[in-house]
Amino acid sequence: MKNPFKFGTVVDNEYFTDRINECEYITRFLSGENHLILISPRRFGKSSLVAKAVKQTGRKSITINMQNVTSVQNFSSRLMSALLKLYPIERIKHVMSHFRFVPSITTNIVTGNIDVAFMPNVDPVVLLEDAMELLERVSSQDNRMIVVLDEFQDVLSIAKGFDKQLRSIMQLQKNVNYIFLGSQESMMEGIFEKKKSPFYHFGQLMRLDRIPYDDFFGYVSERLPADVSKEILTFTHCHPYYTQQLAYHVWDMLHYESVEEDLIELTIERMVNLHDLDFERLWTSLTRQERRIMQVMSEGKVKTLLKDQSVPTSTTFSALKKLVQKGYVIKTTEYEIEDPFFGRWIKKLN
Ligand SMILES: Nc1ncnc2c1ncn2[C@@H]1O[C@H](COP(=O)(O)OP(=O)(O)O)[C@@H](O)[C@H]1O
Ligand SMILES: [Mg+2]
């Protein structure tokens, strides 16, 4: 039998649950001319949700993960090779004939990928303008392209001024809907909410929450016993990724190792041990203040943090902020440790 849980990659179909309203909202939103900004902590399901909604529109789309982009030139060639996958070269040749620099295009017959390469000494901004022009020209008012830029906060570290260059081109385009995804909330807010940022108020901001308990319980309990499902969700607090990950391993334990007693505890224990080395490395990279906070949080006593008289509140706050920036702590309705397994590992230190 196949394990009915999946974690790590974009999920769809039988591995995808809930998000009905969000999906509808995005689909409807994309019928207009505006751009969407979707923010949540990492592994909450942004990429999966957007992929599903985009698919539902039936329109052509391109996804570029900014985490993998190494330079402006590289962005341009990724964009062009994505376009060449969607449109036969005969259809777009006439636009490319206006290019200031003619790229060399090769098809990898093994992978089917199309590589686009430019001469190394060409001005990257010109390449960007040409590639973006191609994007605008192959799309039309009636058939607007959807371009998903995933982990968009990385735009800031690719090249100086890249955000400004992108924005100045994008604002003139009429045939494209952009969707910007990001997991580093403070950086994303900086990009889209700060007045001085080129992308200030460039689109509609949307936040993605965890999957609601009842929906997730329905999903897990169709595949595992109800009491087990409940325990899993209590441990993971309905975090999409960690829930699927834990459920996956619990399912394996149940079906292949016939463990029944203390099933959840045993699985958690195993997973914590498996990550011992990573957690140790993470832990030693934290400052003493950060460790203190993580320790208190692992006990589930977040509220006592700011009452602690022995440390100035400002010190605690700035350490908390750092932890959120690094992604070890997430803030939804309250602060909590992002990875419940790391939380358990820390708790064992106490
Ligand atoms: N709607 C969903 N239903 C079930 N599991 C989901 C859902 N969305 C996300 N997940 C789980 O979370 C993991 C991470 O999802 P992903 O879309 O990559 O998140 P993000 O882009 O926010 O980092 C998936 O591999 C899957 O295990
Ligand atoms: Mg993602």
Coordinates of C-alpha atoms and ligand atoms in Angstrom, one line a residue:
M1 CA 0.0 0.0 0.0
K2 CA 1.2 3.5 -0.8
N3 CA 1.8 5.9 2.0
P4 CA -1.1 8.5 1.7
F5 CA 0.8 11.4 3.1
K6 CA 3.3 13.7 1.3
F7 CA 5.6 16.4 2.5
G8 CA 8.4 18.6 1.1
T9 CA 7.2 19.2 -2.4
V10 CA 4.3 21.0 -3.9
V11 CA 1.1 19.0 -3.2
D12 CA -2.0 18.6 -5.3
N13 CA -5.0 16.2 -5.8
E14 CA -5.4 13.6 -3.1
Y15 CA -2.6 15.2 -1.0
F16 CA -4.1 18.6 -1.0
T17 CA -6.8 19.5 1.5
D18 CA -8.9 22.6 2.4
R19 CA -8.0 26.0 1.1
I20 CA -11.2 26.2 -0.8
N21 CA -11.9 29.8 -0.1
E22 CA -8.3 30.8 -0.6
C23 CA -8.2 29.0 -3.9
E24 CA -11.4 30.6 -5.1
Y25 CA -10.3 34.0 -4.0
I26 CA -7.0 33.8 -5.9
T27 CA -8.7 32.5 -9.0
R28 CA -11.2 35.3 -8.9
F29 CA -8.5 37.8 -8.2
L30 CA -6.5 36.7 -11.2
S31 CA -9.4 37.5 -13.5
G32 CA -8.7 41.2 -12.8
E33 CA -5.6 43.1 -13.7
N34 CA -4.0 43.4 -10.3
H35 CA -1.0 41.6 -8.7
L36 CA -1.1 39.4 -5.7
I37 CA 1.3 39.2 -2.8
L38 CA 1.0 36.0 -0.6
I39 CA 2.9 35.8 2.6
S40 CA 3.2 33.1 5.2
P41 CA 5.9 31.3 7.2
R42 CA 7.7 28.7 5.1
R43 CA 6.0 25.4 4.4
F44 CA 2.5 26.7 5.1
G45 CA 1.4 25.7 1.6
K46 CA 1.9 28.9 -0.5
S47 CA 3.5 27.3 -3.5
S48 CA 0.9 24.4 -3.5
L49 CA -2.1 26.7 -3.2
V50 CA -0.9 29.1 -5.9
A51 CA -0.1 26.3 -8.3
K52 CA -3.6 24.9 -7.8
A53 CA -5.3 28.2 -8.2
V54 CA -3.3 29.0 -11.3
K55 CA -4.1 25.6 -12.8
Q56 CA -7.8 26.3 -12.3
T57 CA -7.6 29.5 -14.3
G58 CA -6.5 27.4 -17.3
R59 CA -4.2 30.2 -18.3
K60 CA -0.6 30.0 -19.3
S61 CA 1.8 30.5 -16.4
I62 CA 5.5 30.7 -15.5
T63 CA 7.0 30.1 -12.1
I64 CA 10.4 31.3 -11.1
N65 CA 11.9 30.6 -7.7
M66 CA 14.0 33.6 -6.9
Q67 CA 16.0 31.5 -4.5
N68 CA 17.6 29.8 -7.5
V69 CA 18.3 32.9 -9.5
T70 CA 21.9 33.9 -9.4
S71 CA 22.0 37.2 -11.3
V72 CA 19.8 39.5 -13.4
Q73 CA 21.1 37.8 -16.5
N74 CA 20.2 34.5 -15.1
F75 CA 16.7 35.7 -14.3
S76 CA 16.3 36.9 -17.9
S77 CA 17.4 33.5 -19.3
R78 CA 15.2 31.6 -17.0
L79 CA 12.2 33.8 -18.0
M80 CA 13.0 33.3 -21.7
S81 CA 13.5 29.5 -21.5
A82 CA 10.2 29.3 -19.6
L83 CA 8.5 31.3 -22.4
L84 CA 10.1 29.1 -25.0
K85 CA 8.6 26.1 -23.3
L86 CA 5.1 27.6 -23.7
Y87 CA 5.4 28.9 -27.2
P88 CA 7.0 27.4 -30.2
I89 CA 10.0 29.5 -31.4
E90 CA 8.3 30.2 -34.7
R91 CA 5.6 32.1 -32.9
I92 CA 8.0 34.4 -31.0
K93 CA 10.8 34.7 -33.4
H94 CA 9.5 38.0 -34.8
V95 CA 9.6 39.6 -31.3
M96 CA 13.1 38.2 -30.7
S97 CA 14.3 39.7 -33.9
H98 CA 14.0 43.1 -32.2
F99 CA 16.3 42.0 -29.4
R100 CA 19.4 44.1 -29.0
F101 CA 21.4 40.9 -28.2
V102 CA 20.5 37.7 -29.9
P103 CA 20.6 34.8 -27.4
S104 CA 21.8 31.3 -28.3
I105 CA 19.1 28.8 -27.7
T106 CA 19.8 25.1 -27.2
T107 CA 17.4 22.2 -26.5
N108 CA 18.6 19.6 -24.1
I109 CA 17.3 16.5 -25.8
V110 CA 17.6 14.4 -22.6
T111 CA 15.7 16.7 -20.3
G112 CA 13.7 18.6 -22.9
N113 CA 14.8 21.8 -21.2
I114 CA 15.5 24.8 -23.3
D115 CA 18.7 26.7 -22.4
V116 CA 19.0 30.3 -23.2
A117 CA 22.5 31.8 -23.1
F118 CA 23.8 35.3 -23.7
M119 CA 27.2 36.6 -24.4
P120 CA 28.9 37.2 -21.1
N121 CA 29.6 40.9 -21.4
V122 CA 26.1 42.1 -22.3
D123 CA 24.4 44.7 -20.1
P124 CA 22.0 42.6 -17.9
V125 CA 19.4 45.4 -17.7
V126 CA 19.1 45.3 -21.5
L127 CA 18.6 41.5 -21.4
L128 CA 16.0 41.9 -18.6
E129 CA 14.1 44.5 -20.7
D130 CA 14.1 42.3 -23.8
A131 CA 13.0 39.2 -21.9
M132 CA 10.2 41.1 -20.1
E133 CA 9.2 42.7 -23.4
L134 CA 8.9 39.2 -24.9
L135 CA 6.7 38.2 -22.0
E136 CA 4.4 41.1 -22.5
R137 CA 4.2 40.6 -26.2
V138 CA 3.3 36.9 -26.2
S139 CA 0.5 37.7 -23.7
S140 CA -2.6 39.7 -24.5
Q141 CA -5.4 41.5 -22.7
D142 CA -7.7 38.5 -23.3
N143 CA -5.1 36.0 -22.3
R144 CA -2.9 37.4 -19.6
M145 CA 0.1 35.4 -18.6
I146 CA 0.4 34.6 -14.9
V147 CA 3.9 34.9 -13.5
V148 CA 4.6 33.5 -10.1
L149 CA 7.8 34.7 -8.4
D150 CA 8.4 32.4 -5.5
E151 CA 10.5 33.3 -2.5
F152 CA 10.5 36.9 -3.8
Q153 CA 12.3 38.4 -0.8
D154 CA 15.5 37.1 -2.4
V155 CA 15.1 39.8 -5.1
L156 CA 17.0 42.0 -2.6
S157 CA 20.1 39.8 -2.6
I158 CA 20.4 39.0 -6.3
A159 CA 21.8 42.3 -7.5
K160 CA 21.8 45.8 -6.3
G161 CA 18.9 47.8 -7.9
F162 CA 17.3 44.6 -9.3
D163 CA 14.0 45.4 -7.5
K164 CA 13.9 48.9 -9.0
Q165 CA 14.6 47.6 -12.5
L166 CA 11.9 44.9 -12.2
R167 CA 9.4 47.3 -10.9
S168 CA 10.0 49.9 -13.5
I169 CA 9.4 47.4 -16.3
M170 CA 6.4 45.7 -14.6
Q171 CA 4.5 48.8 -14.0
L172 CA 4.2 49.4 -17.7
Q173 CA 3.0 45.9 -18.5
K174 CA -0.6 45.3 -19.1
N175 CA -0.9 41.7 -20.1
V176 CA 0.6 40.0 -17.0
N177 CA -0.6 39.1 -13.6
Y178 CA 2.2 38.7 -11.1
I179 CA 2.0 36.7 -7.9
F180 CA 4.7 37.3 -5.4
L181 CA 5.3 34.6 -2.8
G182 CA 7.5 35.0 0.3
S183 CA 8.3 33.2 3.5
Q184 CA 10.4 35.9 5.2
E185 CA 7.6 38.0 6.5
S186 CA 9.6 41.0 7.6
M187 CA 11.4 41.2 4.3
M188 CA 8.3 40.9 2.3
E189 CA 6.6 43.6 4.4
G190 CA 9.7 45.8 3.8
I191 CA 9.4 45.2 0.0
F192 CA 5.6 45.8 -0.3
E193 CA 4.7 48.0 2.7
K194 CA 7.6 50.5 3.0
K195 CA 7.0 53.8 1.3
K196 CA 10.6 54.0 0.0
S197 CA 10.6 50.5 -1.6
P198 CA 10.0 50.4 -5.4
F199 CA 7.3 47.7 -4.9
Y200 CA 5.4 49.8 -2.3
H201 CA 1.7 48.8 -2.6
F202 CA 2.3 47.1 -5.9
G203 CA -0.4 44.5 -5.3
Q204 CA -3.0 43.0 -2.9
L205 CA -1.5 41.6 0.2
M206 CA -2.8 38.2 1.3
R207 CA -1.7 36.1 4.3
L208 CA -2.0 32.4 4.5
D209 CA -2.7 30.7 7.8
R210 CA -2.4 27.1 8.9
I211 CA -5.0 24.6 7.8
P212 CA -8.0 24.8 10.2
Y213 CA -8.2 22.0 12.7
D214 CA -11.5 20.5 11.5
D215 CA -10.5 20.3 7.9
F216 CA -7.1 18.9 8.7
F217 CA -8.6 16.4 11.1
G218 CA -10.9 15.2 8.4
Y219 CA -8.0 14.7 6.0
V220 CA -5.7 12.9 8.5
S221 CA -8.5 10.7 10.0
E222 CA -9.5 9.4 6.6
R223 CA -6.1 7.8 6.5
L224 CA -5.4 7.1 10.2
P225 CA -7.4 6.3 13.3
A226 CA -9.2 9.2 14.8
D227 CA -7.4 9.2 18.2
V228 CA -4.0 9.0 16.4
S229 CA -5.0 11.9 14.1
K230 CA -6.0 14.0 17.0
E231 CA -2.6 13.4 18.7
I232 CA -0.7 14.3 15.6
L233 CA -2.6 17.6 15.2
T234 CA -2.1 18.5 18.8
F235 CA 1.7 18.0 18.4
T236 CA 2.0 19.9 15.1
H237 CA -0.6 22.6 15.8
C238 CA -2.0 22.0 12.3
H239 CA 1.2 23.1 10.6
P240 CA 0.7 21.8 7.1
Y241 CA 4.2 20.4 6.5
Y242 CA 5.0 19.0 9.9
T243 CA 1.5 17.4 10.1
Q244 CA 2.0 15.6 6.8
Q245 CA 5.6 14.6 7.8
L246 CA 4.5 13.2 11.2
A247 CA 1.5 11.5 9.7
Y248 CA 3.6 9.9 7.1
H249 CA 6.0 8.4 9.6
V250 CA 3.1 7.3 11.9
W251 CA 1.4 5.6 9.0
D252 CA 4.6 3.7 8.2
M253 CA 5.1 2.7 11.8
L254 CA 1.6 1.4 11.9
H255 CA 1.7 -0.5 8.7
Y256 CA 5.2 -1.8 8.4
E257 CA 6.3 -2.1 12.0
S258 CA 2.9 -2.9 13.6
V259 CA 3.7 -0.5 16.4
E260 CA 0.4 0.3 18.2
E261 CA 1.3 1.3 21.7
D262 CA 2.7 4.8 22.2
L263 CA 2.6 5.1 18.5
I264 CA 2.9 8.9 18.3
E265 CA 5.4 9.3 21.1
L266 CA 7.6 6.6 19.6
T267 CA 7.5 8.2 16.1
I268 CA 8.2 11.6 17.5
E269 CA 11.1 10.3 19.5
R270 CA 12.6 8.6 16.4
M271 CA 12.2 11.7 14.3
V272 CA 13.8 13.9 17.0
N273 CA 16.7 11.5 17.2
L274 CA 17.1 11.4 13.5
H275 CA 17.6 15.2 13.4
D276 CA 19.8 15.3 16.5
L277 CA 22.8 16.4 14.6
D278 CA 21.0 19.2 12.8
F279 CA 19.3 20.4 15.9
E280 CA 22.6 20.4 17.8
R281 CA 24.1 22.6 15.1
L282 CA 21.1 24.9 15.1
W283 CA 21.2 25.2 18.8
T284 CA 24.9 26.1 19.0
S285 CA 24.4 28.8 16.4
L286 CA 21.9 30.6 18.7
T287 CA 22.9 33.3 21.2
R288 CA 22.4 32.8 24.9
Q289 CA 19.3 35.0 24.9
E290 CA 17.8 33.2 21.9
R291 CA 18.4 29.9 23.7
R292 CA 16.7 31.1 26.8
I293 CA 13.6 32.1 24.8
M294 CA 13.5 28.9 22.9
Q295 CA 13.7 27.0 26.1
V296 CA 10.8 28.8 27.7
M297 CA 8.8 28.4 24.5
S298 CA 9.5 24.7 24.3
E299 CA 7.8 24.4 27.7
G300 CA 4.8 26.2 26.3
K301 CA 5.2 29.2 28.5
V302 CA 5.5 32.0 26.0
K303 CA 3.4 34.3 28.2
T304 CA 5.9 34.2 31.0
L305 CA 8.6 35.5 28.7
L306 CA 7.8 39.1 28.9
K307 CA 7.1 39.0 32.6
D308 CA 10.6 37.8 33.5
Q309 CA 12.0 40.6 35.6
S310 CA 15.6 39.4 35.3
V311 CA 15.9 40.4 31.7
P312 CA 15.0 43.8 30.2
T313 CA 11.8 43.4 28.0
S314 CA 13.7 45.1 25.1
T315 CA 16.4 42.4 25.2
T316 CA 13.8 39.7 25.0
F317 CA 11.9 41.5 22.3
S318 CA 14.9 42.0 20.1
A319 CA 16.0 38.4 20.5
L320 CA 12.5 37.2 19.6
K321 CA 12.5 39.4 16.6
K322 CA 15.8 37.8 15.5
L323 CA 14.4 34.4 16.0
V324 CA 11.4 35.2 13.8
Q325 CA 13.7 36.6 11.1
K326 CA 15.8 33.5 11.2
G327 CA 12.6 31.4 10.9
Y328 CA 13.0 29.5 14.1
V329 CA 10.0 31.2 15.7
I330 CA 6.8 32.0 13.9
K331 CA 4.2 34.6 15.0
T332 CA 0.6 33.9 14.1
T333 CA -1.8 34.6 16.9
E334 CA 1.1 34.2 19.3
Y335 CA 4.8 33.3 19.2
E336 CA 5.8 29.7 18.8
I337 CA 8.6 27.5 17.8
E338 CA 8.4 26.8 14.1
D339 CA 9.5 23.2 14.1
P340 CA 7.7 21.1 16.8
F341 CA 10.4 18.4 16.6
F342 CA 13.1 21.0 17.4
G343 CA 10.8 22.2 20.2
R344 CA 10.7 18.7 21.6
W345 CA 14.5 18.3 21.3
I346 CA 15.0 21.6 23.2
K347 CA 12.5 20.5 25.9
K348 CA 14.6 17.4 26.5
L349 CA 17.5 19.6 27.4
N350 CA 15.7 21.2 30.3
Ligands
LIG1 N1 -3.5 22.3 1.2 C1 -2.6 21.4 1.7 N2 -3.1 20.2 2.1 C2 -2.3 19.3 2.7 N3 -1.0 19.5 2.9 C3 -0.4 20.6 2.5 C4 -1.2 21.7 1.9 N4 -0.4 22.7 1.6 C5 0.8 22.4 2.0 N5 0.8 21.1 2.6 C6 2.0 20.5 3.1 O1 3.0 21.4 3.4 C7 4.2 21.2 2.6 C8 4.8 22.5 2.1 O2 3.9 23.1 1.2 P1 4.5 24.3 0.2 O3 3.4 24.5 -0.8 O4 5.8 23.9 -0.4 O5 4.6 25.5 1.2 P2 5.4 26.9 1.1 O6 5.4 27.2 -0.4 O7 4.5 27.8 1.9 O8 6.7 26.7 1.7 C9 3.7 20.2 1.4 O9 4.7 19.4 1.0 C10 2.6 19.4 2.1 O10 3.2 18.4 2.9
MG2 MG 7.2 27.5 -1.5

